Steps between C-alpha positions, in 0.01 A plus 500: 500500500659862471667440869702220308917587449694309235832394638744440279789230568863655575763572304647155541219307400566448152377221277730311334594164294682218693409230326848527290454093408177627285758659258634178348292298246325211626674188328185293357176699393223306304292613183166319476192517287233270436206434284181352522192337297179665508261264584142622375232509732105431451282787553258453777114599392419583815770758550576855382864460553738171484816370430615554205829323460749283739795521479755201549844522442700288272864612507714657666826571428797688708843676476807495750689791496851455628653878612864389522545183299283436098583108556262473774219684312229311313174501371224167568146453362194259576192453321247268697233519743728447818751809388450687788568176729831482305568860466489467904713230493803669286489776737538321774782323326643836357490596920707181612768567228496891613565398869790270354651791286476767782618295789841471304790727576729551188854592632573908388671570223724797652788656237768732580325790333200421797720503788635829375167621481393316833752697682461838361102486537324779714126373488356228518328371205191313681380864685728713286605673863859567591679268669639580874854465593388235774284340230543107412501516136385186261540391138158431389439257235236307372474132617321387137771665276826545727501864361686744745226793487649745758618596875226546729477491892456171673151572583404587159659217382361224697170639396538475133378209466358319195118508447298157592209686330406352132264753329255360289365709273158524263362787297185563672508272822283667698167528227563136364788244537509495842174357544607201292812402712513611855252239639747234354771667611417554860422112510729360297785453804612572836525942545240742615369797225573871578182684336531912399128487442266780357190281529424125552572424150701743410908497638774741421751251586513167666824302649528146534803405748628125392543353845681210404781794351588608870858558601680438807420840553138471455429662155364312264453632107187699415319527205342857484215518178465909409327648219716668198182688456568731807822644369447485114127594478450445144388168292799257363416566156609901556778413706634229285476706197741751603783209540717510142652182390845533657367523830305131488820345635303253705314365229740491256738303755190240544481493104852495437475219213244720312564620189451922496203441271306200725611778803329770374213320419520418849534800658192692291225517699243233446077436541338227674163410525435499838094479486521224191717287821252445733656126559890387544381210196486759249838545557566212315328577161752477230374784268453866599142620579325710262537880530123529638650302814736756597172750584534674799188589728687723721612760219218352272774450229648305268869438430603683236615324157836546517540343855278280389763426161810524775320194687489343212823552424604332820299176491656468144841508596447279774754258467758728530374596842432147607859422521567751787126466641510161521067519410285317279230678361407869354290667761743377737765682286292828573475449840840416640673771230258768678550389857882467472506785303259755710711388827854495386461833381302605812800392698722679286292797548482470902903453477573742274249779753724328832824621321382846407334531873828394657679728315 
């Protein structure tokens, strides 16, 4: 082992980025989060360990984040037993009217002031290298907006292309929602699954490439599930709470018709009783559960009275919140405020940490 020399590379080996495309947003990203009942489980006698709870989700609800257009952003919720089936479904739809969007080529919109610039431009803005005098320069723009964004060579420019990649993202991925979805969504239609795996059951990431998407050119749109977890290592709760009010443009653009007082009860940050719902029927009750049912066994606490008063608060002022929530009963109320709520705002937080990232 001593008789070993290190060898370094030569001076002209040097590592560098050349992926210049990876510099422009992707157009679509998804925000997703769901929630589930848990089911209580009998204790087996026999047994010094068992299951203690199942859980099966009930709703699911997601966000489409539009980087270059608001009018094609939105925000969808289901609550039933086949939500993942449907959640599946939507983004398979959401990848069809992708591959529609990005296989169009708006025309440039090129002013005097750009040609001035065109011509008087000494790098190019894809590889920010200068240009040679034999150099074919292009105007770059982007086929979604017709926005001129700079010269660049022809190389560079033919490989600035628009990303077929969707992200979806969930807060925590890897440790829980993925092992709700990803058997529906491998099976669900046509397209193999990439796997980043760190164990059987656990993935980093997983891709699912929408076959029937495919080009002439034989890409098809891909729908690439990461965790939020792995670049804002913290729990919602902590990251949300460091969001002010002026920031929650997302939600307040879903809640437009709100008044600021029904917004801000909105917005506070709500309890559920997540062991009292061990079935998707008691979603239906049409008074709030006593305070004992909001016990937690994990922290081996209670909620606290004023939550408690705040929930109240909510169920009371129901109607309201119907009107925009289009729901029929109280503990329903709880459940799709703190769902649209916890995920709007976790979108708003992953956009707001893209923006700060990029710049």
């Amino acid at each position: 082992l001593n008789d070993c020399a290190i060898r370094l590379p030569s001076e002209d080996k040097w590592l560098e980025f050349k992926k210049h495309c990876r510099k422009e947003r992707v157009p679509f990203v998804v925000y997703a989060d769901l929630e589930c009942a848990l089911e209580k489980m009998d204790k087996e006698p026999a047994s010094s360990t068992y299951t203690y709870q199942h859980h099966n989700v009930f709703s699911i609800g997601y966000y489409v984040y539009c980087s270059y257009d608001d009018s094609l952003s939105g925000y969808r919720f289901r609550r039933d037993n086949n939500c993942i089936s449907w959640f599946a479904d939507e983004l398979k739809n959401l990848a069809h009217s992708v591959q529609s969007v990005i296989s169009t080529n708006v025309p440039m919109d090129f002013t005097q002031d750009d040609w001035r610039k065109f011509n008087n431009a000494t790098h190019c803005h894809v590889c920010e290298k200068p240009f040679a005098k034999d150099d074919t320069r292009a105007r770059d723009h982007c086929h979604l907006t017709g926005r001129y964004r700079g010269p660049a060579h022809s190389n560079c420019n033919l490989n600035y292309k628009d990303s077929r990649c969707i992200p979806v993202v969930f807060h925590n991925l890897t440790g829980y929602d993925a092992h709700f979805i990803i058997k529906e969504i491998a099976t669900a239609y046509e397209g193999h699954v990439d796997l980043l795996p760190i164990t059987k059951e656990k993935y980093i990431s997983f891709t699912k490439h929408v076959d029937d998407t495919i080009d002439d050119k034989k890409n098809c749109i891909q729908l690439r599930f990461i965790d939020s977890y792995r670049f804002l290592a913290s729990s919602l709760d902590k990251l949300l709470s460091f969001l002010s009010k002026d920031k929650l443009r997302v939600l307040r653009r879903e809640f437009s018709h709100l008044s600021e007082e029904n917004f801000n009860l909105l917005t506070r940050k709500g309890t559920f009783p997540y062991e009292y719902i061990d079935c998707s029927e008691k979603l239906n009750e049409s008074s709030l559960p006593p305070r004992e049912s909001f016990y937690s066994s994990l922290t081996d606490g209670m909620v606290s009275k004023s939550d408690y008063a705040h929930a109240v608060n909510v169920c009371q002022r129901t109607v309201a919140i119907e009107d925009s929530l289009n729901i029929k009963n109280r503990c329903h109320v709880n459940s799709k405020r703190i769902v649209t709520n916890f995920f709007l705002k976790f979108a708003e937080r992953i956009v707001l940490f893209k923006s700060t990232a990029k710049n």
